PDB file of C-alpha atoms in Angstrom:
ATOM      1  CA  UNK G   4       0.000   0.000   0.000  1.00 36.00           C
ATOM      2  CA  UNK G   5       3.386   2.275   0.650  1.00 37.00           C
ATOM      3  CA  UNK G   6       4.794   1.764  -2.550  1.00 40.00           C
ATOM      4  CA  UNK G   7       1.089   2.282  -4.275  1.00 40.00           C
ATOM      5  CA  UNK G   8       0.561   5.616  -2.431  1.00 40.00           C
ATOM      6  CA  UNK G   9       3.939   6.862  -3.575  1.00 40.00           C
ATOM      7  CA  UNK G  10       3.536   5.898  -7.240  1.00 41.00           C
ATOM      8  CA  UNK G  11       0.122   8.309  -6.801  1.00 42.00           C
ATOM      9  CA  UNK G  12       2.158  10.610  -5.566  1.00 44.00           C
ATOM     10  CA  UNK G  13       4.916  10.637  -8.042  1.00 46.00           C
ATOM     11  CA  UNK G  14       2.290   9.789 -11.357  1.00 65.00           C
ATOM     12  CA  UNK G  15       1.477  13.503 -11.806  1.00 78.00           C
ATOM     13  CA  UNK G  16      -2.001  14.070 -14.169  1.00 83.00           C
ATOM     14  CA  UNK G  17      -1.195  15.151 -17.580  1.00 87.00           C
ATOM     15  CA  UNK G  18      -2.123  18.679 -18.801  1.00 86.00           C
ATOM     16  CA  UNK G  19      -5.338  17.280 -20.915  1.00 87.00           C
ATOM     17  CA  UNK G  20      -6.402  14.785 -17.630  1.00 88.00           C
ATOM     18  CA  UNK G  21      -6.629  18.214 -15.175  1.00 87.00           C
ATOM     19  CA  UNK G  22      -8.384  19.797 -17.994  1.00 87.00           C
ATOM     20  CA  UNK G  23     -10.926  16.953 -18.295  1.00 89.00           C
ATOM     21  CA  UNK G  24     -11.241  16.998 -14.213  1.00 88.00           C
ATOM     22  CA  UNK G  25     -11.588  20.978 -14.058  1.00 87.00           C
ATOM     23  CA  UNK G  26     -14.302  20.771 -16.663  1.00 88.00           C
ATOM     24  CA  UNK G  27     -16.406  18.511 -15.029  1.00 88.00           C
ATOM     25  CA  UNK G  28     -15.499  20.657 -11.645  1.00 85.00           C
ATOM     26  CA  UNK G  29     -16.888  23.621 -12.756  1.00 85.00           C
ATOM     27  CA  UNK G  30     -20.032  22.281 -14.722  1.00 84.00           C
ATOM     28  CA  UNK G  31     -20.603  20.364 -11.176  1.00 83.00           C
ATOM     29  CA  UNK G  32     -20.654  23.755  -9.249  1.00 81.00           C
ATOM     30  CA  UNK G  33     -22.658  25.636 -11.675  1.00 83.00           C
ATOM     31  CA  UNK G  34     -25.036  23.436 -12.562  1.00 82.00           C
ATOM     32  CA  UNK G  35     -27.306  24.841 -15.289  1.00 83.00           C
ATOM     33  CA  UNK G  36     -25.556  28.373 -15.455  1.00 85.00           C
ATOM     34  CA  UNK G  37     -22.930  28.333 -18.011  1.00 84.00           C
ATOM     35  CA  UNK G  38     -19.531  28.423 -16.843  1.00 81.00           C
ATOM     36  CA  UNK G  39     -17.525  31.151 -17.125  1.00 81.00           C
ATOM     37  CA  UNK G  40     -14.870  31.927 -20.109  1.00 81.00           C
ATOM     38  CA  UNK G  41     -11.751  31.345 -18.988  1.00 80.00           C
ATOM     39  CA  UNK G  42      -8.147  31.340 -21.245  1.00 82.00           C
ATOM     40  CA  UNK G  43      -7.098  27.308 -21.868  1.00 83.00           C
ATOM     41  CA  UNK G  44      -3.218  26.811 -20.779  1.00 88.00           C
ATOM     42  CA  UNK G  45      -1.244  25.090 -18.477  1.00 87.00           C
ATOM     43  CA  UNK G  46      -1.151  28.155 -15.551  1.00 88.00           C
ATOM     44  CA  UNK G  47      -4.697  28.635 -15.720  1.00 87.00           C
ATOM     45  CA  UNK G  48      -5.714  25.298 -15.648  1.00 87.00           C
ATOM     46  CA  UNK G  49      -2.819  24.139 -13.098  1.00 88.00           C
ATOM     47  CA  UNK G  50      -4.136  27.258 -10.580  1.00 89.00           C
ATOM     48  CA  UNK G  51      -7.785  25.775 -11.018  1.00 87.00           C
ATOM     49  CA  UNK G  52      -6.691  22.263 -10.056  1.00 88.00           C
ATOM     50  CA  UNK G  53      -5.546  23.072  -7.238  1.00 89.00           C
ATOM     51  CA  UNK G  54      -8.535  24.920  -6.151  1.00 89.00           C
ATOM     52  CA  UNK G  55     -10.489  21.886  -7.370  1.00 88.00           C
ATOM     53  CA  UNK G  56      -8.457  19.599  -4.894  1.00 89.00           C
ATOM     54  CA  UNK G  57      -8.650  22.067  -1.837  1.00 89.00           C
ATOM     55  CA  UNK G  58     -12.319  22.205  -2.651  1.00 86.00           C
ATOM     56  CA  UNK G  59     -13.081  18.614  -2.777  1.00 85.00           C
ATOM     57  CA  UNK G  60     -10.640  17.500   0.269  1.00 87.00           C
ATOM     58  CA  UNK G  61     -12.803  19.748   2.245  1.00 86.00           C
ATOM     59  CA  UNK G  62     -15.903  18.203   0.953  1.00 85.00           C
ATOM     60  CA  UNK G  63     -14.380  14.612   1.492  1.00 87.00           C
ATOM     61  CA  UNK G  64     -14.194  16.220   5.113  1.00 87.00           C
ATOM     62  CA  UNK G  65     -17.876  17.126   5.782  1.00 88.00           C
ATOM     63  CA  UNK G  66     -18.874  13.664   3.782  1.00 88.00           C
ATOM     64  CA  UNK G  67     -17.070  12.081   6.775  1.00 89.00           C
ATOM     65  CA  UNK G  68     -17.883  13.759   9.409  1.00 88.00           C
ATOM     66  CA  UNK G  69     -21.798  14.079   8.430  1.00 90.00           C
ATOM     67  CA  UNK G  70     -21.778   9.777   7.950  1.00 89.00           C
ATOM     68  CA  UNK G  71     -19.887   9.807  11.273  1.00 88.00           C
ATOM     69  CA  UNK G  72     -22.967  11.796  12.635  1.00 86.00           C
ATOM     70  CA  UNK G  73     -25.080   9.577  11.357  1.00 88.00           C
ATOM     71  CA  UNK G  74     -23.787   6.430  12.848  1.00 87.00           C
ATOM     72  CA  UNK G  75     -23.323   7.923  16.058  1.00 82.00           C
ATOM     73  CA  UNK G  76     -26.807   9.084  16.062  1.00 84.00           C
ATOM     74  CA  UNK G  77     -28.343   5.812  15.328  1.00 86.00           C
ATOM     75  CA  UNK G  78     -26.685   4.028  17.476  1.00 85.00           C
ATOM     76  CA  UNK G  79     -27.425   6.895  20.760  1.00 75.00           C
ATOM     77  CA  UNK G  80     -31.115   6.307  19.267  1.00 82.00           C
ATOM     78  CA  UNK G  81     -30.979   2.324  19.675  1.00 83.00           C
ATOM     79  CA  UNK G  82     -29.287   2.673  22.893  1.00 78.00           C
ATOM     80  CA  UNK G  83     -32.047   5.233  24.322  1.00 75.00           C
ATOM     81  CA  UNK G  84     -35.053   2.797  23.085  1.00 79.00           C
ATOM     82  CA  UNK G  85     -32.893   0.045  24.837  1.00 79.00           C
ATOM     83  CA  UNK G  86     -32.758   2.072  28.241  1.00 73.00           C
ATOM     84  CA  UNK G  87     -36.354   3.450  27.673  1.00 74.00           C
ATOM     85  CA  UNK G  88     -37.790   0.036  27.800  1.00 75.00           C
ATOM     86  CA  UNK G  89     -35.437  -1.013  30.820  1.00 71.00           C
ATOM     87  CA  UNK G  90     -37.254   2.227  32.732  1.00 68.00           C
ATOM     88  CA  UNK G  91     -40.657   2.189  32.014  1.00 69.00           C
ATOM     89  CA  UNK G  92     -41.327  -1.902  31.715  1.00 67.00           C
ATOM     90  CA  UNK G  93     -39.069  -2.502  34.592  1.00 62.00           C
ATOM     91  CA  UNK G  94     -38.993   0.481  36.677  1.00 59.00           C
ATOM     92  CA  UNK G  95     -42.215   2.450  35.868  1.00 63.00           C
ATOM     93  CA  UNK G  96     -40.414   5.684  34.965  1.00 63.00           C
ATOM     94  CA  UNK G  97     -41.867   7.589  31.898  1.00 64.00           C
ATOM     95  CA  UNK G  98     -42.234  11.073  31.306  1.00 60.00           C
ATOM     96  CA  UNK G  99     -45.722  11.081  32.200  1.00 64.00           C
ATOM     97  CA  UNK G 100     -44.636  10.563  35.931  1.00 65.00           C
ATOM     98  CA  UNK G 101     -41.471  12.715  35.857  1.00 65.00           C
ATOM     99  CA  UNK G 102     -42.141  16.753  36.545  1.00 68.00           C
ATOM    100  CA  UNK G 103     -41.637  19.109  33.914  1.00 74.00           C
ATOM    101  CA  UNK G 104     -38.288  20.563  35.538  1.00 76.00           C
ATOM    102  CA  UNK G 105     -37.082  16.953  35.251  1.00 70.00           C
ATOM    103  CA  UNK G 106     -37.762  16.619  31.922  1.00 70.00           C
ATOM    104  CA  UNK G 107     -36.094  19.828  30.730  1.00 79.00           C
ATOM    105  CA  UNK G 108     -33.178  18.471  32.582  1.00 72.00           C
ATOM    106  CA  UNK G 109     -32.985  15.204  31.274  1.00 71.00           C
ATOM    107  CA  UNK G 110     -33.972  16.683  27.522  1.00 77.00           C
ATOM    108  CA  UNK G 111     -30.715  19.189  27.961  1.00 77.00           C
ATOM    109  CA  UNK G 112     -28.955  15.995  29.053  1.00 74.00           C
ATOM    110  CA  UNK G 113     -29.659  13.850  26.421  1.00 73.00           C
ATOM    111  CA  UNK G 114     -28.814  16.953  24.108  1.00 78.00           C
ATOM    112  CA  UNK G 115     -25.274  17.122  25.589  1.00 76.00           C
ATOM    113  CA  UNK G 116     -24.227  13.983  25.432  1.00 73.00           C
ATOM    114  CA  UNK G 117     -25.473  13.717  21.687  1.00 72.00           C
ATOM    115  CA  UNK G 118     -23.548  16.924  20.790  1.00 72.00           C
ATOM    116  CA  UNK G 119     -20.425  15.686  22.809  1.00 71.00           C
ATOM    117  CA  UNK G 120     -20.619  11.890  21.568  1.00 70.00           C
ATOM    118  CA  UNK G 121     -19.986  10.392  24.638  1.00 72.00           C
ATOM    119  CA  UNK G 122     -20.273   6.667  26.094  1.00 69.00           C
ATOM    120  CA  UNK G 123     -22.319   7.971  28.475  1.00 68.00           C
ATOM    121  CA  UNK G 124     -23.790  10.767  31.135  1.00 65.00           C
ATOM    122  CA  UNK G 125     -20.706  10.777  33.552  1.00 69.00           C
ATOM    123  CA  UNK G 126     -19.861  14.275  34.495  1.00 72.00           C
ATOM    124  CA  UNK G 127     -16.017  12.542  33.720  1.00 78.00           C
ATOM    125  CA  UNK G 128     -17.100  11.549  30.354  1.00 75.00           C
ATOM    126  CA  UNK G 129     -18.789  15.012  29.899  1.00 73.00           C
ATOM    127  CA  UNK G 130     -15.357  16.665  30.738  1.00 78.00           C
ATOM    128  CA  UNK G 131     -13.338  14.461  28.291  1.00 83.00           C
ATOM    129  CA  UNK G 132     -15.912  14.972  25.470  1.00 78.00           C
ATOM    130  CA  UNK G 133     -15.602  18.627  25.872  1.00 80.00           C
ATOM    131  CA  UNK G 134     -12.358  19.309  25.890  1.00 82.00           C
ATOM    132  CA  UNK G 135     -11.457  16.786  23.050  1.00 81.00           C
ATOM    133  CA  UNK G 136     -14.241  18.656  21.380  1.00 79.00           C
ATOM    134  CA  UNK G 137     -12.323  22.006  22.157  1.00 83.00           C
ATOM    135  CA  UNK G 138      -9.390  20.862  21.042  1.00 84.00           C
ATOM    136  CA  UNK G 139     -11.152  19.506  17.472  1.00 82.00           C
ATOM    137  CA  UNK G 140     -12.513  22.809  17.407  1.00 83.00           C
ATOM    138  CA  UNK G 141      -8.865  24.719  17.525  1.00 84.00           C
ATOM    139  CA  UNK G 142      -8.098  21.978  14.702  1.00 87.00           C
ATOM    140  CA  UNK G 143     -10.436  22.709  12.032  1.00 86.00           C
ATOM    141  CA  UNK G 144     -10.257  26.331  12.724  1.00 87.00           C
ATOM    142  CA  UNK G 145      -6.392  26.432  12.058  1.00 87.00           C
ATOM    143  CA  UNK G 146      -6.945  24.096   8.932  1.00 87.00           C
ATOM    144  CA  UNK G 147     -10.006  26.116   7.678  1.00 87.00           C
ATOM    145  CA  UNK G 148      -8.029  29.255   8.017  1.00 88.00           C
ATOM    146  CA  UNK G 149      -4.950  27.705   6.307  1.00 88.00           C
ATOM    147  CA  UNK G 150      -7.386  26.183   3.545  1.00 88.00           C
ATOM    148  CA  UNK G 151      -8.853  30.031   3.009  1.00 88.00           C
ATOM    149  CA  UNK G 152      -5.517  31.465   3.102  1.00 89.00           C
ATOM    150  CA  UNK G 153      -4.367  28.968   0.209  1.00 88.00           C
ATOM    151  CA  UNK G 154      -7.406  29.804  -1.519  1.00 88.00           C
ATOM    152  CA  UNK G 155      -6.565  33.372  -1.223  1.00 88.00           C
ATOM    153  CA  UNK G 156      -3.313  32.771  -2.837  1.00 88.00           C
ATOM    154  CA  UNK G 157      -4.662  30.667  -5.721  1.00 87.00           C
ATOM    155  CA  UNK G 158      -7.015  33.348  -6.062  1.00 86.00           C
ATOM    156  CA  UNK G 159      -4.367  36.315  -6.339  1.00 87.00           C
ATOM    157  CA  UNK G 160      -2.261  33.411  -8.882  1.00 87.00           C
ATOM    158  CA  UNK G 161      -5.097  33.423 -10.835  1.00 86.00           C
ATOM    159  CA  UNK G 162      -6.107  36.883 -10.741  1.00 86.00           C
ATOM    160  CA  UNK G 163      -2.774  38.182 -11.729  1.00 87.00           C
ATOM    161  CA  UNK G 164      -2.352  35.204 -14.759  1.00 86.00           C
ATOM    162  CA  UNK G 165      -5.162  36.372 -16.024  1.00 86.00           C
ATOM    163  CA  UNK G 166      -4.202  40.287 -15.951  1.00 89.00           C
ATOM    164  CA  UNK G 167      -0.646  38.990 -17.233  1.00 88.00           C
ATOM    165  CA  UNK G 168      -3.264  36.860 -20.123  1.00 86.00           C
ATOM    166  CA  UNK G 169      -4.752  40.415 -21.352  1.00 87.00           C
ATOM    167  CA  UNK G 170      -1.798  42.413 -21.431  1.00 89.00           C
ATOM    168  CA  UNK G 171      -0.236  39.865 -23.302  1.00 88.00           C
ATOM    169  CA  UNK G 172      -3.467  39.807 -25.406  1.00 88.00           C
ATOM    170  CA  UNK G 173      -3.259  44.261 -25.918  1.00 89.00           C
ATOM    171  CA  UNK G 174       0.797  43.801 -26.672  1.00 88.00           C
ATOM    172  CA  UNK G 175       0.158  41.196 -29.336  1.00 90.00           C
ATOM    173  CA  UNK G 176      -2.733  42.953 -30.510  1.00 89.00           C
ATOM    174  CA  UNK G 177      -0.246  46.677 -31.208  1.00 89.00           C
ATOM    175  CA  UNK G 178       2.539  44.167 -32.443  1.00 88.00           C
ATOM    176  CA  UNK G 179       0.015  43.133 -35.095  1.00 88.00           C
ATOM    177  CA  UNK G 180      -0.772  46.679 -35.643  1.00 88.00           C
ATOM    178  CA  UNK G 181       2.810  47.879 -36.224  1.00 87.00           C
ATOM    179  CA  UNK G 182       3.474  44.413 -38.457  1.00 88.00           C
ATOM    180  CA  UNK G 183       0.739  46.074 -40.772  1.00 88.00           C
ATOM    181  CA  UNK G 184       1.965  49.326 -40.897  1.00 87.00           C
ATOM    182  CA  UNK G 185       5.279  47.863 -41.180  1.00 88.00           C
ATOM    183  CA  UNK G 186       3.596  45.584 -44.428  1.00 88.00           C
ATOM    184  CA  UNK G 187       1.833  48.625 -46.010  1.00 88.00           C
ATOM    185  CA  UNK G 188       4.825  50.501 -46.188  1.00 88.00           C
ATOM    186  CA  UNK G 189       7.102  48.052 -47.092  1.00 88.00           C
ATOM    187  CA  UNK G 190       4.858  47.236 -49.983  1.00 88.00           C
ATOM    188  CA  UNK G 191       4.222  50.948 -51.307  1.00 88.00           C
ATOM    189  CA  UNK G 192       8.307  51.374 -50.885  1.00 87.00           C
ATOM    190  CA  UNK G 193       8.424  47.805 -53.065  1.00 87.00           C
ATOM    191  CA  UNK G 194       5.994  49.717 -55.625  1.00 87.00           C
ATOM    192  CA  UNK G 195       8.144  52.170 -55.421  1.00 86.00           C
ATOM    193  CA  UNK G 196      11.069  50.924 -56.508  1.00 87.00           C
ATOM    194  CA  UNK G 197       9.602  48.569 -59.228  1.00 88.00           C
ATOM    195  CA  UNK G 198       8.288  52.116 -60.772  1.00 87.00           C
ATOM    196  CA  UNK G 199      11.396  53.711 -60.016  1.00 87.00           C
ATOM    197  CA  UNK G 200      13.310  50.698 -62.471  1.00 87.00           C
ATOM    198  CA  UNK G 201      10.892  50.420 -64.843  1.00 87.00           C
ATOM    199  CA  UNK G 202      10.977  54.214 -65.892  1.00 85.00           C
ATOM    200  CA  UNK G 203      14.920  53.522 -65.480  1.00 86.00           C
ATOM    201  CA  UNK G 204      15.011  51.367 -68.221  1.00 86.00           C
ATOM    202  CA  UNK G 205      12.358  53.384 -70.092  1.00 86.00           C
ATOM    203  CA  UNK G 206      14.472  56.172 -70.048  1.00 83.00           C
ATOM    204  CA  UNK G 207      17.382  54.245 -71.323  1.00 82.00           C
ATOM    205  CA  UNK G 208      15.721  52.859 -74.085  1.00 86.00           C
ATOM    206  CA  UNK G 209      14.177  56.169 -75.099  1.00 82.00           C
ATOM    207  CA  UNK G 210      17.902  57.570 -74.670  1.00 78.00           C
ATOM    208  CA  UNK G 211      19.380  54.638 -76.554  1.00 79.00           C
ATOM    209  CA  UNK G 212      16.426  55.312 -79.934  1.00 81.00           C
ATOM    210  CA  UNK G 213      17.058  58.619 -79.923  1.00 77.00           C
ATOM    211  CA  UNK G 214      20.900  58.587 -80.133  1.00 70.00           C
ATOM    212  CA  UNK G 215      20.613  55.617 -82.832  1.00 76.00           C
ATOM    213  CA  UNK G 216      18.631  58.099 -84.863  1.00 75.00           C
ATOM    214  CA  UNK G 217      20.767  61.102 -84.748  1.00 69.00           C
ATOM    215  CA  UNK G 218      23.637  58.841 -85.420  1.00 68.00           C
ATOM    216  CA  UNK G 219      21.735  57.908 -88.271  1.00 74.00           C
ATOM    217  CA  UNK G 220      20.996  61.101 -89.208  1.00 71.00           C
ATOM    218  CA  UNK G 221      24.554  61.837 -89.580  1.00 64.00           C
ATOM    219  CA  UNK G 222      25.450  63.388 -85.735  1.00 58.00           C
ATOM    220  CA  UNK G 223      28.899  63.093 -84.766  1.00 59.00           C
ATOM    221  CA  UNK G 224      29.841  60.139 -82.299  1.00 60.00           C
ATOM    222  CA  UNK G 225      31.610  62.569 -80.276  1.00 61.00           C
ATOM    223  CA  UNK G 226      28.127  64.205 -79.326  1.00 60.00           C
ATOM    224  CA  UNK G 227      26.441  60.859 -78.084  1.00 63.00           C
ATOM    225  CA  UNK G 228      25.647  60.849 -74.189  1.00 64.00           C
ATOM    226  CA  UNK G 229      28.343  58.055 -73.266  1.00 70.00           C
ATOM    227  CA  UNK G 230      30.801  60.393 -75.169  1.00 71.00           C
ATOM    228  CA  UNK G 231      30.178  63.507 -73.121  1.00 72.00           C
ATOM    229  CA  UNK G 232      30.406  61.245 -70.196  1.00 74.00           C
ATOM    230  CA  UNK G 233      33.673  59.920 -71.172  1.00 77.00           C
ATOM    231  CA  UNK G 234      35.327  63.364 -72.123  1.00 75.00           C
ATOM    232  CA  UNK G 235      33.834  64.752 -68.746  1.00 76.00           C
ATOM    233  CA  UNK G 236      35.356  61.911 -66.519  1.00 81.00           C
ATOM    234  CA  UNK G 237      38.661  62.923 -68.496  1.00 79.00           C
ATOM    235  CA  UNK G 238      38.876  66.210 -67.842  1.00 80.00           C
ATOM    236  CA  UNK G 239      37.964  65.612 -63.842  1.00 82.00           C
ATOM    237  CA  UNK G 240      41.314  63.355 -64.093  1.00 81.00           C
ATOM    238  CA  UNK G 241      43.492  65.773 -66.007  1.00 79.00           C
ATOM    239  CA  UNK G 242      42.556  68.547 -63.269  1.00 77.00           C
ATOM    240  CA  UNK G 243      42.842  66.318 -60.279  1.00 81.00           C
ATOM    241  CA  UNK G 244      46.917  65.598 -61.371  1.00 76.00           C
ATOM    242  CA  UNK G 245      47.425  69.014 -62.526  1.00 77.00           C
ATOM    243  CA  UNK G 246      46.764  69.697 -58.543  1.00 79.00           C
ATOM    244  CA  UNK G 247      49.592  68.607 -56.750  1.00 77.00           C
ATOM    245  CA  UNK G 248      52.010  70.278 -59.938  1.00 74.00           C
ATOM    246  CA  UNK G 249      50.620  73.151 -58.930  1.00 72.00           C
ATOM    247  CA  UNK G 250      50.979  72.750 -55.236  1.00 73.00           C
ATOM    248  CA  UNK G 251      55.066  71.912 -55.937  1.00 69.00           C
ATOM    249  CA  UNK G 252      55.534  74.954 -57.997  1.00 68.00           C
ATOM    250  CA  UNK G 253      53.999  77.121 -55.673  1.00 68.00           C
ATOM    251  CA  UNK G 254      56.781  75.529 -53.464  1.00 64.00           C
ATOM    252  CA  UNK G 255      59.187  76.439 -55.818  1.00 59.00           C
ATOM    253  CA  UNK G 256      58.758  80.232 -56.157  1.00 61.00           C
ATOM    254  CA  UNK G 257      59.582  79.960 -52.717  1.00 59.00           C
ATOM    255  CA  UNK G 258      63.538  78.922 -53.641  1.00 56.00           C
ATOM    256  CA  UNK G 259      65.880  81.574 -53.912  1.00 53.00           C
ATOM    257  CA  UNK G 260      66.450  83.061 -57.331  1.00 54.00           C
ATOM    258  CA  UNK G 261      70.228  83.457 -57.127  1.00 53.00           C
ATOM    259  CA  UNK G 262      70.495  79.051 -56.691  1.00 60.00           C
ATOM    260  CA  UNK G 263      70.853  78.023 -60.375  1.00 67.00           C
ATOM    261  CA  UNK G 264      69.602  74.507 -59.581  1.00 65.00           C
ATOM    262  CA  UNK G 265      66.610  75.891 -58.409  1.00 64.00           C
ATOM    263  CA  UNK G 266      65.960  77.421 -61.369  1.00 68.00           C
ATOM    264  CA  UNK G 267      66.474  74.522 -63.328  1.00 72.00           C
ATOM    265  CA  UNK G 268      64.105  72.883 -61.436  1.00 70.00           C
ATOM    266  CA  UNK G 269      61.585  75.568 -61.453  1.00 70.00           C
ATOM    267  CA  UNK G 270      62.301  76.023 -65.106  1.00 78.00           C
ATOM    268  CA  UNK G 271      61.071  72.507 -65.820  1.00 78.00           C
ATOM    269  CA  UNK G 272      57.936  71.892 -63.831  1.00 76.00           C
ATOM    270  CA  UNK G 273      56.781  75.193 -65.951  1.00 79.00           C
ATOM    271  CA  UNK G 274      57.552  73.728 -69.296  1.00 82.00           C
ATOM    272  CA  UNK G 275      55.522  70.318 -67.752  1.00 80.00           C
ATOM    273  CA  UNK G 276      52.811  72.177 -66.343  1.00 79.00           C
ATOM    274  CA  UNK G 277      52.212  74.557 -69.738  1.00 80.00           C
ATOM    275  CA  UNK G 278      52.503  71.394 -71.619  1.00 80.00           C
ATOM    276  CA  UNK G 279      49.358  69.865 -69.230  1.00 79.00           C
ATOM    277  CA  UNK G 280      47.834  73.069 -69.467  1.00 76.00           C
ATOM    278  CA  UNK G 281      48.075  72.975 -73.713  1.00 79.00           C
ATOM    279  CA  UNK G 282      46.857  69.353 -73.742  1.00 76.00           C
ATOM    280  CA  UNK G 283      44.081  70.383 -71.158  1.00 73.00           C
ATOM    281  CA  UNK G 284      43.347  73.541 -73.445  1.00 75.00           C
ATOM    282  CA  UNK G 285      42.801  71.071 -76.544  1.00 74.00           C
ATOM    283  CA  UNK G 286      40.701  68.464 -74.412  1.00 69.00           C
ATOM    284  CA  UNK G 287      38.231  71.294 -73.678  1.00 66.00           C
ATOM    285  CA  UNK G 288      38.367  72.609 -77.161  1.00 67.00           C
ATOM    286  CA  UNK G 289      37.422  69.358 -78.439  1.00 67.00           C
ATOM    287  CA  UNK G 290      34.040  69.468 -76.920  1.00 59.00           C
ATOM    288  CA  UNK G 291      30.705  70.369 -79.003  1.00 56.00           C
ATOM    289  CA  UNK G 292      29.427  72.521 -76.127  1.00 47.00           C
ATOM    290  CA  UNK G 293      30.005  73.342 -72.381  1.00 43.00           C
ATOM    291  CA  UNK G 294      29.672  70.598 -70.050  1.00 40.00           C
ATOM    292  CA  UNK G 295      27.289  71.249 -66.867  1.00 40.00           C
TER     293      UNK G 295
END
């Protein structure tokens, strides 16, 4: 029986057995109301479980203790027909010739040792019953208050799951919200851009007829757009090295005049630069029109 009660112990319900058992829970306590709408997971459910357990090991409890009432009060009621008969067919004694005092006394007696379950009407029996019953009394008012104060914290569990379940619920709902905006744009921006290429190579096939019939028409290949292009790239070149041969004769006029080497030297980075600027001088002559 050990080893049994510690294999229930360690076989744990699975997540759809505690949902079958919490069903049938709730549809047992509301009867024909409907029962509420509550979010399906393993917090929610494994919160109302446990509620379902405290609530039905207290029931177990009562179940008990009513049956135990039960049997105690049948047999007190055999017993008192067994000394009633012993009384009145052996002794005479009824309640017809007791006084009314004596029967509110023996009624009140009868009472007390029914509430207090004892063997009998000994004033030592009386004393035992009642402070065993004290004692139960201290013992299902600390496990009543311990059973309300786990309640309370299922209670504030599942209270706060299912404020954590709706917040969850609003942030999912904005993240859709932004995931559409996100969407829209992202699909006028892909629009966009599929406009955006197909005028691109619109353009360059207009660009492409149209210089294939002024080259046909007898324009000069030197006018076409990849030409001008070309010759503009060219000249950007020739003027980015004529930079630093500028910047090293400006350091030259800085040598002193009577050194003949310098003037050598000076002498030839003029005839090199004059010979750039000539070739850059025919370079821009060479063009139609002025590049902008």
């Amino acid at each position: 029986m050990a080893a049994a009660a510690a294999a229930g112990v360690t076989d744990c319900p699975s997540f759809e057995e505690k949902l079958i058992q919490v069903t049938l829970w709730l549809k047992k306590i509301y009867g024909n109301m409907p029962v509420p709408t509550y979010e399906v997971n393993e917090r929610t459910v494994d919160i109302l479980y446990e509620v379902m357990e405290c609530n039905e090991e207290r029931e177990k409890d009562v179940k008990l203790l009513i049956e135990d009432m039960k049997d105690r009060t049948a047999k007190y009621e055999a017993e008192a027909e067994y000394w009633q008969d012993i009384l009145e067919g052996n002794l005479g004694l009824s309640q017809n010739s007791l006084s009314q005092e004596a029967i509110t006394d023996l009624n009140d007696l009868v009472k007390s040792a029914m509430e207090l379950e004892v063997e009998d009407t000994s004033l030592t029996s009386f004393y035992c019953a009642i402070n065993y019953m004290t004692s139960e009394l201290y013992k299902t008012k600390s496990k009543n208050q311990e059973m309300e104060l786990k309640l309370k914290t299922l209670t504030k569990k599942l209270t706060s799951a299912l404020m954590m379940e709706k917040q969850l619920e609003m942030d999912i709902e904005k993240l859709k919200e932004s995931q559409e905006a996100e969407r829209a744009k992202a699909e006028v921006q892909s629009k966009n851009l599929e406009f955006l290429k197909y005028k691109t190579k619109e353009l360059k096939i207009n660009i492409k007829e149209a210089e294939d019939k002024l080259l046909a028409m007898g324009l000069d290949q030197s006018l076409t757009h990849e030409a001008l292009v070309k010759s503009s790239e060219e000249l950007s070149a020739l003027q980015k090295d004529m930079e630093p041969l500028k910047k090293e004769l400006e350091s030259y006029h800085n040598l002193p005049l009577s050194i003949p080497l310098a003037q050598v030297i000076v002498e030839e980075a003029r005839r090199e630069l004059k010979a750039l600027d000539e070739e850059l001088t025919k370079e821009v002559d060479s063009l139609p029109f002025e590049l902008t």
